Amino acid sequence: MTLETILPPERVLYDVPGGSKKRVLEFFSTFIAQNIPSLDSQEVFSRLISRERLGSTGIGNGVAIPHARSPHCTSPIASFLKLAEAVDFDAIDGDPVDLVFILLVPEEADDTHLALLGQVATIMNDADTRAQLRKTGSQRELLDLINAKIREHSA
């Protein structure tokens, strides 16, 4: 399973309002529940916040990879958000976050979960990729670039 197969165009979001880590996770939870009826926004939010309490998913360099398991998730779900303004995410380097890659996986998806997280981390750890993502000026540019980078790193 690759990121490209679980990241449809409608889940790559440009210029998302930030405000705070909590607001970003609330926004995503509401958004994903509207798109996938089997998911409940409060349950998704609760799982993402619970994961954040274990330690921030802010991996540094303005990037966060919030992720959680959900019993109502039948297959992995990804979403990529480029925030309108960076927010404090309690990242390991203390820098605010403006690029957020979110993963939801089924309760039992151990190997898949780790493989997908690894793919995201590989892509987002590249300084050129981050700079290019930040320069995009539209949802279409963002979508085309993130998909190109996913293909590039999965080849």
Short mmCIF file of N, CA and C in Angstrom, two decimals:
data_model
loop_
_atom_site.label_atom_id
_atom_site.label_comp_id
_atom_site.label_asym_id
_atom_site.label_seq_id
_atom_site.Cartn_x
_atom_site.Cartn_y
_atom_site.Cartn_z
N MET A 1 0.85 -1.18 0.00
CA MET A 1 0.00 0.00 0.00
C MET A 1 0.89 1.25 0.00
N THR A 2 0.56 2.19 -0.87
CA THR A 2 1.34 3.41 -0.94
C THR A 2 0.49 4.61 -0.55
N LEU A 3 1.15 5.69 -0.23
CA LEU A 3 0.45 6.92 0.13
C LEU A 3 -0.45 7.39 -1.02
N GLU A 4 0.02 7.22 -2.24
CA GLU A 4 -0.75 7.70 -3.39
C GLU A 4 -2.13 7.05 -3.46
N THR A 5 -2.22 5.78 -3.05
CA THR A 5 -3.50 5.08 -3.12
C THR A 5 -4.47 5.52 -2.03
N ILE A 6 -3.96 6.13 -0.96
CA ILE A 6 -4.85 6.52 0.15
C ILE A 6 -4.99 8.03 0.31
N LEU A 7 -4.42 8.79 -0.65
CA LEU A 7 -4.50 10.25 -0.58
C LEU A 7 -5.18 10.79 -1.85
N PRO A 8 -6.52 10.76 -1.87
CA PRO A 8 -7.23 11.27 -3.05
C PRO A 8 -7.15 12.80 -3.11
N PRO A 9 -7.37 13.37 -4.29
CA PRO A 9 -7.25 14.83 -4.46
C PRO A 9 -8.07 15.64 -3.47
N GLU A 10 -9.25 15.17 -3.12
CA GLU A 10 -10.12 15.95 -2.22
C GLU A 10 -9.59 16.01 -0.78
N ARG A 11 -8.55 15.22 -0.48
CA ARG A 11 -7.99 15.27 0.88
C ARG A 11 -6.63 15.97 0.92
N VAL A 12 -6.27 16.67 -0.15
CA VAL A 12 -5.10 17.54 -0.15
C VAL A 12 -5.66 18.95 -0.08
N LEU A 13 -5.46 19.59 1.07
CA LEU A 13 -6.12 20.87 1.34
C LEU A 13 -5.11 22.01 1.44
N TYR A 14 -5.41 23.08 0.74
CA TYR A 14 -4.53 24.25 0.64
C TYR A 14 -5.10 25.41 1.45
N ASP A 15 -4.21 26.14 2.15
CA ASP A 15 -4.60 27.35 2.86
C ASP A 15 -5.62 27.09 3.97
N VAL A 16 -5.41 26.02 4.73
CA VAL A 16 -6.30 25.64 5.82
C VAL A 16 -6.10 26.59 6.99
N PRO A 17 -7.19 27.10 7.58
CA PRO A 17 -7.04 27.97 8.75
C PRO A 17 -6.41 27.19 9.91
N GLY A 18 -5.46 27.81 10.59
CA GLY A 18 -4.78 27.14 11.70
C GLY A 18 -5.32 27.58 13.03
N GLY A 19 -4.61 28.47 13.68
CA GLY A 19 -5.01 28.97 14.99
C GLY A 19 -4.26 28.26 16.10
N SER A 20 -4.43 26.93 16.17
CA SER A 20 -3.77 26.14 17.20
C SER A 20 -3.75 24.68 16.75
N LYS A 21 -2.94 23.88 17.44
CA LYS A 21 -2.90 22.45 17.14
C LYS A 21 -4.30 21.85 17.31
N LYS A 22 -4.98 22.21 18.40
CA LYS A 22 -6.31 21.68 18.66
C LYS A 22 -7.27 22.03 17.53
N ARG A 23 -7.23 23.28 17.07
CA ARG A 23 -8.14 23.70 15.99
C ARG A 23 -7.86 22.95 14.69
N VAL A 24 -6.58 22.73 14.39
CA VAL A 24 -6.21 21.99 13.17
C VAL A 24 -6.76 20.57 13.25
N LEU A 25 -6.60 19.92 14.40
CA LEU A 25 -7.09 18.55 14.56
C LEU A 25 -8.62 18.50 14.56
N GLU A 26 -9.27 19.52 15.13
CA GLU A 26 -10.74 19.60 15.07
C GLU A 26 -11.20 19.79 13.63
N PHE A 27 -10.53 20.67 12.89
CA PHE A 27 -10.87 20.90 11.49
C PHE A 27 -10.79 19.59 10.71
N PHE A 28 -9.65 18.88 10.85
CA PHE A 28 -9.49 17.62 10.13
C PHE A 28 -10.56 16.62 10.53
N SER A 29 -10.83 16.49 11.83
CA SER A 29 -11.81 15.51 12.31
C SER A 29 -13.18 15.77 11.72
N THR A 30 -13.60 17.02 11.68
CA THR A 30 -14.89 17.38 11.09
C THR A 30 -14.88 17.12 9.59
N PHE A 31 -13.80 17.53 8.93
CA PHE A 31 -13.66 17.34 7.49
C PHE A 31 -13.73 15.87 7.11
N ILE A 32 -12.97 15.03 7.80
CA ILE A 32 -12.91 13.62 7.41
C ILE A 32 -14.23 12.91 7.71
N ALA A 33 -14.91 13.28 8.79
CA ALA A 33 -16.20 12.68 9.12
C ALA A 33 -17.26 13.05 8.08
N GLN A 34 -17.15 14.25 7.51
CA GLN A 34 -18.09 14.65 6.46
C GLN A 34 -17.84 13.87 5.17
N ASN A 35 -16.59 13.46 4.95
CA ASN A 35 -16.23 12.74 3.74
C ASN A 35 -16.36 11.23 3.86
N ILE A 36 -16.25 10.72 5.06
CA ILE A 36 -16.33 9.27 5.29
C ILE A 36 -17.35 9.03 6.40
N PRO A 37 -18.60 8.73 6.01
CA PRO A 37 -19.70 8.64 6.98
C PRO A 37 -19.50 7.64 8.12
N SER A 38 -18.66 6.62 7.92
CA SER A 38 -18.45 5.64 9.00
C SER A 38 -17.61 6.21 10.14
N LEU A 39 -16.99 7.37 9.92
CA LEU A 39 -16.17 7.99 10.96
C LEU A 39 -16.94 9.07 11.69
N ASP A 40 -16.74 9.12 12.99
CA ASP A 40 -17.37 10.13 13.84
C ASP A 40 -16.31 11.19 14.18
N SER A 41 -16.65 12.46 13.97
CA SER A 41 -15.66 13.52 14.16
C SER A 41 -15.11 13.55 15.59
N GLN A 42 -15.99 13.36 16.58
CA GLN A 42 -15.52 13.41 17.98
C GLN A 42 -14.58 12.25 18.29
N GLU A 43 -14.89 11.08 17.74
CA GLU A 43 -14.05 9.91 17.99
C GLU A 43 -12.68 10.10 17.33
N VAL A 44 -12.66 10.60 16.10
CA VAL A 44 -11.39 10.84 15.40
C VAL A 44 -10.57 11.88 16.17
N PHE A 45 -11.21 12.97 16.55
CA PHE A 45 -10.52 14.02 17.30
C PHE A 45 -9.95 13.46 18.61
N SER A 46 -10.76 12.70 19.33
CA SER A 46 -10.33 12.13 20.60
C SER A 46 -9.10 11.23 20.42
N ARG A 47 -9.10 10.43 19.37
CA ARG A 47 -7.95 9.54 19.13
C ARG A 47 -6.70 10.33 18.74
N LEU A 48 -6.87 11.37 17.91
CA LEU A 48 -5.72 12.18 17.52
C LEU A 48 -5.14 12.94 18.72
N ILE A 49 -6.01 13.50 19.55
CA ILE A 49 -5.55 14.23 20.75
C ILE A 49 -4.89 13.27 21.74
N SER A 50 -5.46 12.07 21.89
CA SER A 50 -4.85 11.07 22.79
C SER A 50 -3.44 10.73 22.32
N ARG A 51 -3.26 10.58 21.01
CA ARG A 51 -1.93 10.29 20.47
C ARG A 51 -0.99 11.47 20.74
N GLU A 52 -1.46 12.70 20.61
CA GLU A 52 -0.62 13.88 20.86
C GLU A 52 -0.18 13.94 22.33
N ARG A 53 -1.03 13.45 23.23
CA ARG A 53 -0.68 13.46 24.67
C ARG A 53 0.50 12.54 24.96
N LEU A 54 0.67 11.51 24.12
CA LEU A 54 1.81 10.60 24.30
C LEU A 54 3.11 11.28 23.90
N GLY A 55 3.02 12.28 23.07
CA GLY A 55 4.18 13.01 22.56
C GLY A 55 3.77 13.67 21.26
N SER A 56 4.25 14.87 21.06
CA SER A 56 3.87 15.62 19.87
C SER A 56 4.27 14.88 18.60
N THR A 57 3.40 14.97 17.59
CA THR A 57 3.71 14.41 16.28
C THR A 57 4.38 15.46 15.39
N GLY A 58 4.74 16.60 15.99
CA GLY A 58 5.51 17.61 15.28
C GLY A 58 6.95 17.12 15.16
N ILE A 59 7.35 16.73 13.94
CA ILE A 59 8.65 16.08 13.76
C ILE A 59 9.79 17.07 13.50
N GLY A 60 9.45 18.36 13.45
CA GLY A 60 10.47 19.38 13.21
C GLY A 60 10.39 19.95 11.81
N ASN A 61 11.09 21.06 11.62
CA ASN A 61 11.13 21.74 10.32
C ASN A 61 9.75 22.15 9.82
N GLY A 62 8.83 22.47 10.74
CA GLY A 62 7.51 22.94 10.35
C GLY A 62 6.55 21.86 9.90
N VAL A 63 6.86 20.60 10.24
CA VAL A 63 6.05 19.46 9.79
C VAL A 63 5.48 18.70 10.99
N ALA A 64 4.22 18.28 10.86
CA ALA A 64 3.61 17.38 11.85
C ALA A 64 2.96 16.22 11.10
N ILE A 65 2.98 15.06 11.75
CA ILE A 65 2.36 13.86 11.18
C ILE A 65 1.41 13.26 12.22
N PRO A 66 0.30 13.94 12.50
CA PRO A 66 -0.67 13.36 13.44
C PRO A 66 -1.18 12.02 12.88
N HIS A 67 -1.31 11.04 13.75
CA HIS A 67 -1.80 9.74 13.30
C HIS A 67 -2.49 9.02 14.45
N ALA A 68 -3.41 8.16 14.09
CA ALA A 68 -4.15 7.40 15.11
C ALA A 68 -4.77 6.17 14.49
N ARG A 69 -5.11 5.24 15.36
CA ARG A 69 -5.86 4.05 14.95
C ARG A 69 -7.33 4.29 15.24
N SER A 70 -8.18 3.72 14.41
CA SER A 70 -9.62 3.85 14.63
C SER A 70 -10.32 2.54 14.30
N PRO A 71 -11.19 2.07 15.20
CA PRO A 71 -11.92 0.83 14.92
C PRO A 71 -12.94 1.01 13.79
N HIS A 72 -13.27 2.27 13.46
CA HIS A 72 -14.25 2.54 12.40
C HIS A 72 -13.59 2.80 11.05
N CYS A 73 -12.30 2.68 11.02
CA CYS A 73 -11.52 2.90 9.80
C CYS A 73 -11.26 1.53 9.17
N THR A 74 -11.79 1.29 7.98
CA THR A 74 -11.65 -0.03 7.36
C THR A 74 -10.38 -0.17 6.54
N SER A 75 -9.81 0.95 6.10
CA SER A 75 -8.54 0.95 5.41
C SER A 75 -7.84 2.28 5.72
N PRO A 76 -6.52 2.35 5.54
CA PRO A 76 -5.81 3.58 5.88
C PRO A 76 -6.33 4.80 5.11
N ILE A 77 -6.31 5.93 5.79
CA ILE A 77 -6.79 7.20 5.25
C ILE A 77 -5.69 8.23 5.46
N ALA A 78 -5.38 8.99 4.41
CA ALA A 78 -4.39 10.05 4.53
C ALA A 78 -5.00 11.38 4.11
N SER A 79 -4.46 12.45 4.68
CA SER A 79 -4.84 13.80 4.29
C SER A 79 -3.61 14.68 4.45
N PHE A 80 -3.46 15.64 3.54
CA PHE A 80 -2.34 16.57 3.64
C PHE A 80 -2.89 17.98 3.69
N LEU A 81 -2.47 18.75 4.70
CA LEU A 81 -2.94 20.12 4.88
C LEU A 81 -1.77 21.08 4.82
N LYS A 82 -1.91 22.10 4.01
CA LYS A 82 -0.97 23.22 4.04
C LYS A 82 -1.71 24.34 4.76
N LEU A 83 -1.22 24.70 5.94
CA LEU A 83 -1.91 25.69 6.76
C LEU A 83 -1.68 27.11 6.23
N ALA A 84 -2.68 27.95 6.42
CA ALA A 84 -2.59 29.36 6.01
C ALA A 84 -1.51 30.08 6.82
N GLU A 85 -1.41 29.70 8.10
CA GLU A 85 -0.34 30.24 8.95
C GLU A 85 0.13 29.14 9.89
N ALA A 86 1.40 29.17 10.21
CA ALA A 86 1.99 28.14 11.06
C ALA A 86 1.41 28.23 12.48
N VAL A 87 1.30 27.07 13.14
CA VAL A 87 0.78 27.00 14.50
C VAL A 87 1.77 26.25 15.40
N ASP A 88 1.71 26.56 16.68
CA ASP A 88 2.52 25.84 17.66
C ASP A 88 1.99 24.41 17.77
N PHE A 89 2.85 23.44 17.53
CA PHE A 89 2.45 22.03 17.57
C PHE A 89 3.25 21.27 18.62
N ASP A 90 3.96 22.00 19.49
CA ASP A 90 4.85 21.37 20.47
C ASP A 90 5.86 20.46 19.78
N ALA A 91 6.34 20.89 18.60
CA ALA A 91 7.28 20.09 17.82
C ALA A 91 8.60 19.91 18.56
N ILE A 92 9.31 18.87 18.19
CA ILE A 92 10.56 18.56 18.89
C ILE A 92 11.60 19.67 18.78
N ASP A 93 11.54 20.45 17.69
CA ASP A 93 12.51 21.54 17.54
C ASP A 93 11.93 22.90 17.99
N GLY A 94 10.68 22.89 18.45
CA GLY A 94 10.05 24.12 18.92
C GLY A 94 9.51 25.02 17.82
N ASP A 95 9.78 24.68 16.56
CA ASP A 95 9.30 25.51 15.44
C ASP A 95 7.81 25.29 15.21
N PRO A 96 7.10 26.35 14.78
CA PRO A 96 5.68 26.18 14.44
C PRO A 96 5.53 25.33 13.18
N VAL A 97 4.35 24.75 13.03
CA VAL A 97 4.06 23.80 11.95
C VAL A 97 3.11 24.42 10.94
N ASP A 98 3.43 24.23 9.64
CA ASP A 98 2.52 24.66 8.59
C ASP A 98 2.22 23.56 7.57
N LEU A 99 2.90 22.43 7.67
CA LEU A 99 2.66 21.28 6.79
C LEU A 99 2.24 20.10 7.66
N VAL A 100 1.03 19.62 7.43
CA VAL A 100 0.46 18.57 8.30
C VAL A 100 0.00 17.40 7.44
N PHE A 101 0.57 16.24 7.71
CA PHE A 101 0.22 15.01 7.00
C PHE A 101 -0.46 14.10 8.02
N ILE A 102 -1.74 13.82 7.84
CA ILE A 102 -2.51 13.06 8.83
C ILE A 102 -2.80 11.66 8.32
N LEU A 103 -2.63 10.68 9.21
CA LEU A 103 -2.93 9.28 8.88
C LEU A 103 -3.89 8.70 9.89
N LEU A 104 -4.92 8.05 9.40
CA LEU A 104 -5.80 7.23 10.22
C LEU A 104 -5.70 5.82 9.68
N VAL A 105 -5.55 4.86 10.58
CA VAL A 105 -5.42 3.47 10.15
C VAL A 105 -6.35 2.58 10.97
N PRO A 106 -6.71 1.41 10.41
CA PRO A 106 -7.52 0.47 11.18
C PRO A 106 -6.80 0.05 12.46
N GLU A 107 -7.57 -0.35 13.43
CA GLU A 107 -7.04 -0.74 14.75
C GLU A 107 -5.89 -1.75 14.65
N GLU A 108 -6.00 -2.72 13.73
CA GLU A 108 -5.04 -3.82 13.68
C GLU A 108 -3.94 -3.64 12.63
N ALA A 109 -3.82 -2.48 12.00
CA ALA A 109 -2.92 -2.29 10.86
C ALA A 109 -1.48 -1.95 11.27
N ASP A 110 -0.83 -2.81 12.05
CA ASP A 110 0.50 -2.51 12.57
C ASP A 110 1.55 -2.25 11.50
N ASP A 111 1.81 -3.23 10.65
CA ASP A 111 2.86 -3.09 9.65
C ASP A 111 2.53 -2.00 8.64
N THR A 112 1.26 -1.93 8.23
CA THR A 112 0.84 -0.91 7.27
C THR A 112 1.02 0.48 7.86
N HIS A 113 0.61 0.64 9.10
CA HIS A 113 0.72 1.91 9.81
C HIS A 113 2.17 2.39 9.81
N LEU A 114 3.07 1.50 10.20
CA LEU A 114 4.49 1.86 10.29
C LEU A 114 5.08 2.15 8.91
N ALA A 115 4.69 1.38 7.91
CA ALA A 115 5.20 1.59 6.55
C ALA A 115 4.73 2.94 6.01
N LEU A 116 3.46 3.28 6.24
CA LEU A 116 2.94 4.56 5.77
C LEU A 116 3.60 5.73 6.49
N LEU A 117 3.77 5.61 7.81
CA LEU A 117 4.46 6.66 8.56
C LEU A 117 5.89 6.85 8.03
N GLY A 118 6.54 5.74 7.71
CA GLY A 118 7.89 5.80 7.16
C GLY A 118 7.92 6.53 5.82
N GLN A 119 6.93 6.25 4.96
CA GLN A 119 6.85 6.93 3.66
C GLN A 119 6.67 8.44 3.85
N VAL A 120 5.76 8.81 4.75
CA VAL A 120 5.51 10.24 5.00
C VAL A 120 6.77 10.90 5.53
N ALA A 121 7.42 10.28 6.51
CA ALA A 121 8.62 10.86 7.11
C ALA A 121 9.72 11.03 6.07
N THR A 122 9.90 10.06 5.19
CA THR A 122 10.92 10.16 4.15
C THR A 122 10.67 11.36 3.25
N ILE A 123 9.43 11.54 2.83
CA ILE A 123 9.07 12.65 1.95
C ILE A 123 9.25 13.99 2.67
N MET A 124 8.73 14.08 3.89
CA MET A 124 8.71 15.35 4.61
C MET A 124 10.05 15.72 5.23
N ASN A 125 10.98 14.77 5.32
CA ASN A 125 12.31 15.09 5.84
C ASN A 125 13.20 15.75 4.80
N ASP A 126 12.76 15.81 3.56
CA ASP A 126 13.54 16.41 2.48
C ASP A 126 13.33 17.93 2.46
N ALA A 127 14.39 18.69 2.67
CA ALA A 127 14.30 20.16 2.76
C ALA A 127 13.77 20.77 1.47
N ASP A 128 14.21 20.26 0.31
CA ASP A 128 13.73 20.79 -0.97
C ASP A 128 12.23 20.58 -1.13
N THR A 129 11.76 19.41 -0.74
CA THR A 129 10.33 19.11 -0.83
C THR A 129 9.54 20.09 0.04
N ARG A 130 9.98 20.29 1.28
CA ARG A 130 9.28 21.21 2.18
C ARG A 130 9.24 22.62 1.58
N ALA A 131 10.36 23.07 1.05
CA ALA A 131 10.42 24.42 0.47
C ALA A 131 9.47 24.53 -0.73
N GLN A 132 9.44 23.52 -1.57
CA GLN A 132 8.56 23.54 -2.74
C GLN A 132 7.09 23.52 -2.32
N LEU A 133 6.76 22.72 -1.31
CA LEU A 133 5.37 22.66 -0.83
C LEU A 133 4.93 24.03 -0.30
N ARG A 134 5.84 24.70 0.40
CA ARG A 134 5.50 26.01 0.97
C ARG A 134 5.33 27.08 -0.11
N LYS A 135 5.95 26.89 -1.26
CA LYS A 135 5.87 27.88 -2.34
C LYS A 135 4.62 27.70 -3.21
N THR A 136 3.91 26.59 -3.07
CA THR A 136 2.75 26.37 -3.93
C THR A 136 1.73 27.48 -3.72
N GLY A 137 1.04 27.84 -4.81
CA GLY A 137 0.11 28.95 -4.75
C GLY A 137 -1.34 28.57 -4.94
N SER A 138 -1.61 27.25 -5.02
CA SER A 138 -2.99 26.81 -5.21
C SER A 138 -3.12 25.35 -4.77
N GLN A 139 -4.37 24.92 -4.62
CA GLN A 139 -4.64 23.54 -4.25
C GLN A 139 -4.12 22.61 -5.34
N ARG A 140 -4.30 22.96 -6.60
CA ARG A 140 -3.85 22.13 -7.73
C ARG A 140 -2.33 21.96 -7.70
N GLU A 141 -1.60 23.06 -7.51
CA GLU A 141 -0.14 22.98 -7.42
C GLU A 141 0.29 22.08 -6.27
N LEU A 142 -0.36 22.26 -5.12
CA LEU A 142 -0.05 21.46 -3.94
C LEU A 142 -0.29 19.98 -4.22
N LEU A 143 -1.43 19.67 -4.80
CA LEU A 143 -1.79 18.28 -5.13
C LEU A 143 -0.77 17.68 -6.10
N ASP A 144 -0.47 18.40 -7.17
CA ASP A 144 0.47 17.88 -8.17
C ASP A 144 1.84 17.62 -7.56
N LEU A 145 2.29 18.55 -6.72
CA LEU A 145 3.61 18.42 -6.12
C LEU A 145 3.66 17.27 -5.11
N ILE A 146 2.68 17.19 -4.23
CA ILE A 146 2.72 16.11 -3.23
C ILE A 146 2.65 14.75 -3.90
N ASN A 147 1.83 14.63 -4.94
CA ASN A 147 1.76 13.35 -5.66
C ASN A 147 3.06 13.03 -6.37
N ALA A 148 3.70 14.03 -6.97
CA ALA A 148 4.99 13.82 -7.63
C ALA A 148 6.04 13.34 -6.63
N LYS A 149 6.04 13.95 -5.45
CA LYS A 149 7.02 13.57 -4.41
C LYS A 149 6.74 12.16 -3.88
N ILE A 150 5.46 11.82 -3.74
CA ILE A 150 5.11 10.45 -3.30
C ILE A 150 5.61 9.44 -4.32
N ARG A 151 5.34 9.71 -5.61
CA ARG A 151 5.79 8.79 -6.67
C ARG A 151 7.32 8.69 -6.71
N GLU A 152 7.97 9.84 -6.58
CA GLU A 152 9.43 9.90 -6.60
C GLU A 152 10.03 9.04 -5.50
N HIS A 153 9.46 9.11 -4.31
CA HIS A 153 10.02 8.38 -3.17
C HIS A 153 9.57 6.92 -3.10
N SER A 154 8.56 6.56 -3.88
CA SER A 154 8.12 5.16 -3.85
C SER A 154 8.71 4.39 -5.02
N ALA A 155 9.44 5.07 -5.90
CA ALA A 155 10.03 4.41 -7.08
C ALA A 155 11.25 3.59 -6.70
#
